[in-house]
Short mmCIF file of C-alpha atoms in Angstrom, two decimals:
data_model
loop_
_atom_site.label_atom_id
_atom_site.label_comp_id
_atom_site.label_asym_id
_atom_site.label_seq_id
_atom_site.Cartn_x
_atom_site.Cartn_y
_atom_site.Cartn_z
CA UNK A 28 -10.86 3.47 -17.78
CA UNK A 29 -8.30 4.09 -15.00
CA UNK A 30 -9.08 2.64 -11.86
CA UNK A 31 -9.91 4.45 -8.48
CA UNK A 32 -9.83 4.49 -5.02
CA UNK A 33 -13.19 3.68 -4.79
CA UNK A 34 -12.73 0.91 -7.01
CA UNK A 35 -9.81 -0.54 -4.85
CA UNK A 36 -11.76 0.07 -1.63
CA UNK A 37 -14.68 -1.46 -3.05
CA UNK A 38 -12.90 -4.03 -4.95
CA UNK A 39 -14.91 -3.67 -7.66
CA UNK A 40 -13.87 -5.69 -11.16
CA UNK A 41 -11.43 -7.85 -9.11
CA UNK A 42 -10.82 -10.56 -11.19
CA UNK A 43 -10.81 -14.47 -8.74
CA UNK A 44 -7.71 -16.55 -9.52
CA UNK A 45 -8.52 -19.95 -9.73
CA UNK A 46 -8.94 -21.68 -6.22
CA UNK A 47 -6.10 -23.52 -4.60
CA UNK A 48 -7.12 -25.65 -2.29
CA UNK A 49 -5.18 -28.63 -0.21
CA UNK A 50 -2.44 -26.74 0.97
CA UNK A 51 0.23 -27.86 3.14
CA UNK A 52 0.54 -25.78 6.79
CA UNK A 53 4.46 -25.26 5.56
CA UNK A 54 2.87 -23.68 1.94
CA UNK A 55 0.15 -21.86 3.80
CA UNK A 56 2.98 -20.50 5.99
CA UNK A 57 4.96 -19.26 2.94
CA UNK A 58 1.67 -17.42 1.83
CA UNK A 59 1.42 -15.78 5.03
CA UNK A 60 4.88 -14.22 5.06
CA UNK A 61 3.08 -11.57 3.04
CA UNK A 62 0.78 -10.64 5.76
CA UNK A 63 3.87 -10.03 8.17
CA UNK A 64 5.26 -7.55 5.76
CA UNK A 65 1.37 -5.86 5.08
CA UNK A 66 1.50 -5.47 9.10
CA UNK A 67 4.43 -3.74 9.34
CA UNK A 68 3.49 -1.51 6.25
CA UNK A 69 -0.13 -0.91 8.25
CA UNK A 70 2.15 0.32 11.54
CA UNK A 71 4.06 2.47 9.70
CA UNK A 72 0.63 4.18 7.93
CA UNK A 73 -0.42 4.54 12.02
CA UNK A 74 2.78 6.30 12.56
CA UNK A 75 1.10 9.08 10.21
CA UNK A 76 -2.10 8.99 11.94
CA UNK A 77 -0.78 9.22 15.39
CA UNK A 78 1.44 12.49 13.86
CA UNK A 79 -1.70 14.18 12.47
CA UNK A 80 -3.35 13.60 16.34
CA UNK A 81 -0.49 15.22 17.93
CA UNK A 82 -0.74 18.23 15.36
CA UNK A 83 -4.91 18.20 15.79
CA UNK A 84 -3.72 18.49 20.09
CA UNK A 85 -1.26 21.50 19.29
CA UNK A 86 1.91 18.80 20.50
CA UNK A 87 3.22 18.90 16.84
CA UNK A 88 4.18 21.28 14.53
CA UNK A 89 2.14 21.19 11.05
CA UNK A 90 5.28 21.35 9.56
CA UNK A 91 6.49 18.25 11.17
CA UNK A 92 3.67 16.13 8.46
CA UNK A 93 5.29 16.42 5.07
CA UNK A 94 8.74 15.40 6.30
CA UNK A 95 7.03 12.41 7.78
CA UNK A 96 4.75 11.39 4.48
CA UNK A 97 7.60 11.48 2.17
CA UNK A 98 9.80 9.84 5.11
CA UNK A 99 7.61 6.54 4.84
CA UNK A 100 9.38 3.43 3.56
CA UNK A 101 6.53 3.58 1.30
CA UNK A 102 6.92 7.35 -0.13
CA UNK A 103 10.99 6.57 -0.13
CA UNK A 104 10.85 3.38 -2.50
CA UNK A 105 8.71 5.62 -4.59
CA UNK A 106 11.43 8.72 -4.64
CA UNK A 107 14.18 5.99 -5.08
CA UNK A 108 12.73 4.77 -8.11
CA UNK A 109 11.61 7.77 -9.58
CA UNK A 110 8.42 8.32 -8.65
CA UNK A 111 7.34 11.27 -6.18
CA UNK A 112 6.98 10.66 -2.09
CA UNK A 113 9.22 9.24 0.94
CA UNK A 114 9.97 6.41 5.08
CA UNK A 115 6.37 4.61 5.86
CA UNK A 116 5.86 5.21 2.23
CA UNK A 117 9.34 4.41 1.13
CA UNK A 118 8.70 0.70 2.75
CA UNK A 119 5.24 0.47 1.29
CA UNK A 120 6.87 1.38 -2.24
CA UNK A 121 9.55 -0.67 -2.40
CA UNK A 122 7.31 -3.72 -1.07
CA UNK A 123 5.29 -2.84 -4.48
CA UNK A 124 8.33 -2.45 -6.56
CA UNK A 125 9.67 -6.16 -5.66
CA UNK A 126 6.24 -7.26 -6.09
CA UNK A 127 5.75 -5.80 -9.32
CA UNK A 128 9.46 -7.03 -10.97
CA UNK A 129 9.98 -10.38 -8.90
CA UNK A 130 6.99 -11.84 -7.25
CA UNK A 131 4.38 -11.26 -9.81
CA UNK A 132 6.03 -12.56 -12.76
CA UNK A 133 7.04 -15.19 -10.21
CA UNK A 134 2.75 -16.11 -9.94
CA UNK A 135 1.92 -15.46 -13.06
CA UNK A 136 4.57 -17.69 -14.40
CA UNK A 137 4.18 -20.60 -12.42
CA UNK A 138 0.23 -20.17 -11.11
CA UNK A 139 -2.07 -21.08 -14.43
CA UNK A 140 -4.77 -18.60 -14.44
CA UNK A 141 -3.34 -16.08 -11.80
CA UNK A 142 -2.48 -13.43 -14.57
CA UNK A 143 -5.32 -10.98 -14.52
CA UNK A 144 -4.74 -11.24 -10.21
CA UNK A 145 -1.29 -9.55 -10.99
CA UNK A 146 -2.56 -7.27 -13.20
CA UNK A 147 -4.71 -6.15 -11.06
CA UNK A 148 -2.56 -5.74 -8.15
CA UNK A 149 -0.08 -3.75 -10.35
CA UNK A 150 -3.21 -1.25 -11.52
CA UNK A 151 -3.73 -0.89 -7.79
CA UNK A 152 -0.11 -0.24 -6.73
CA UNK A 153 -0.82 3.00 -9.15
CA UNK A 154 -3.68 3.99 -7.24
CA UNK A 155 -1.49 3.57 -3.94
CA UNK A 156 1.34 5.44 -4.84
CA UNK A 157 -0.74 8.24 -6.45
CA UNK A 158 -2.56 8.44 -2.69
CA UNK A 159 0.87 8.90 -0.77
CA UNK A 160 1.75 11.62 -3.54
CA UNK A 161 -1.49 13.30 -2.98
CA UNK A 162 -1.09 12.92 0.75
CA UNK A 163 2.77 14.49 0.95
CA UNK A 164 1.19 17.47 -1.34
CA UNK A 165 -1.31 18.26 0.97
CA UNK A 166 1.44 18.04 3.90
CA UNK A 167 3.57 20.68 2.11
CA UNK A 168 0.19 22.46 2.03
CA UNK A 169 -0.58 21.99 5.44
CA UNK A 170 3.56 23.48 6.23
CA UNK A 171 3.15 26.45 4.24
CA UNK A 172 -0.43 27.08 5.68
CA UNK A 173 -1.25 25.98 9.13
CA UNK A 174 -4.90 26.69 8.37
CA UNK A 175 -8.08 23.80 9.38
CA UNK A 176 -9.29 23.65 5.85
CA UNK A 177 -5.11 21.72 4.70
CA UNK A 178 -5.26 19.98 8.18
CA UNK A 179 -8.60 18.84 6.69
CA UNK A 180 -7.12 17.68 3.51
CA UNK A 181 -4.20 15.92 4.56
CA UNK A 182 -7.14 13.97 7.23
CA UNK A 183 -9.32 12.93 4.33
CA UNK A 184 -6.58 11.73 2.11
CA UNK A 185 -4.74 9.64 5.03
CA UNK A 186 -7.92 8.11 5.56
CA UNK A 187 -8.71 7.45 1.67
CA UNK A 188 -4.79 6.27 1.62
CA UNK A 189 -5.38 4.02 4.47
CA UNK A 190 -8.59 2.56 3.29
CA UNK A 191 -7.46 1.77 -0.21
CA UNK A 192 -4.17 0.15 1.20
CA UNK A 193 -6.10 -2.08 3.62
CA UNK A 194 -8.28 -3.26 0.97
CA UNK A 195 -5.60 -4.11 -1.58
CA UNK A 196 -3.24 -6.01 1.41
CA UNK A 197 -6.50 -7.97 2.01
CA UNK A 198 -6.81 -9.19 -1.37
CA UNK A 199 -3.16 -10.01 -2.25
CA UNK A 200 -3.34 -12.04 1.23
CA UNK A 201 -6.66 -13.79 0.44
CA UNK A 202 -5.67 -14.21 -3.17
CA UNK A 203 -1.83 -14.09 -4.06
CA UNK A 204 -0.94 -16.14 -1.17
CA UNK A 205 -2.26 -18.94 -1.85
CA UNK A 206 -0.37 -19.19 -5.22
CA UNK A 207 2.54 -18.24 -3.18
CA UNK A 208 2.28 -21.10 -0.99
CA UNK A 209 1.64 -23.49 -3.23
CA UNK A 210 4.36 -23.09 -6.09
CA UNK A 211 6.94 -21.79 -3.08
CA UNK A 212 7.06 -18.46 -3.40
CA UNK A 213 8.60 -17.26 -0.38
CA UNK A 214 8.95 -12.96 0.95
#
């Protein structure tokens, strides 16, 4: 069974990686580099939101939306490595990409029993990047038809996209961190 948004939000079947406890402030520093980058990921995502308020106050174009979805770091890294979106999403993306090919065989490697926690995390990145595709869609939508009902669309699926993202940086940073830290892992 594929996994969903509400199942991300929710975090329901996320497996718990053995606890680490009796870390070091220098390897619970390490661990925390992650939430640095999740913040700037999370201020990017508000750069969208802040876009869609100007267009709901008639100071932006609808047209203006797409170009900014697929402009996301997050939506880029996803169009750079072949899969659709673009500059808050191009960050967010790429952030997943290193994850998924350097810091997660990194954990599961060297943290004993943190293997279904990466697996998980991958299944999620999924569900991420097919939110910021079904977010730029509805923005194309939204550019070709200035109409409520795709204004409405692209609101519900920013707010899905932001949910689900907030949920998933809160587990990696409650969960992956700590294995970070303590077998120095460093982002």
């Amino acid at each position: 069974m594929a996994l969903s948004e509400d199942d991300v939000i929710a975090g329901r079947g996320r497996p718990e990686p053995p606890a680490i406890e009796g870390l070091t402030p220098l390897q619970e520093l390490d661990g925390r580099g992650l939430a640095a980058i999740h913040r700037l990921y999370l201020r990017d995502l508000r750069g969208i939101e802040v876009l869609m308020n100007d267009i709901r106050a008639g100071l932006a174009h609808p047209a203006e939306l797409a170009p900014a979805v697929r402009g996301m770091p997050m939506a880029e890294n996803l169009r750079l490595f072949g899969t659709a979106c673009g500059a808050a999403c191009r960050a967010l993306t790429n952030h997943h990409m290193l994850e998924d090919m350097w810091l997660f065989p990194e954990v599961a490697e060297r943290a004993e029993g943190h293997g279904p926690l990466v697996a998980r995390l991958k299944a999620e990145h999924e569900v991420i990047e097919a939110g910021i595709e079904a977010l730029a869609v509805a923005a194309e939508r939204l550019a070709e038809a200035a109409v409520a009902e795709h204004f409405a669309d692209c609101a519900r699926l920013y707010a899905r996209l932001l949910a689900v993202v907030r949920s998933h940086f809160g587990y990696e940073e409650t969960r992956l961190a700590p294995a970070m830290g303590a077998h120095g892992i460093r982002v």
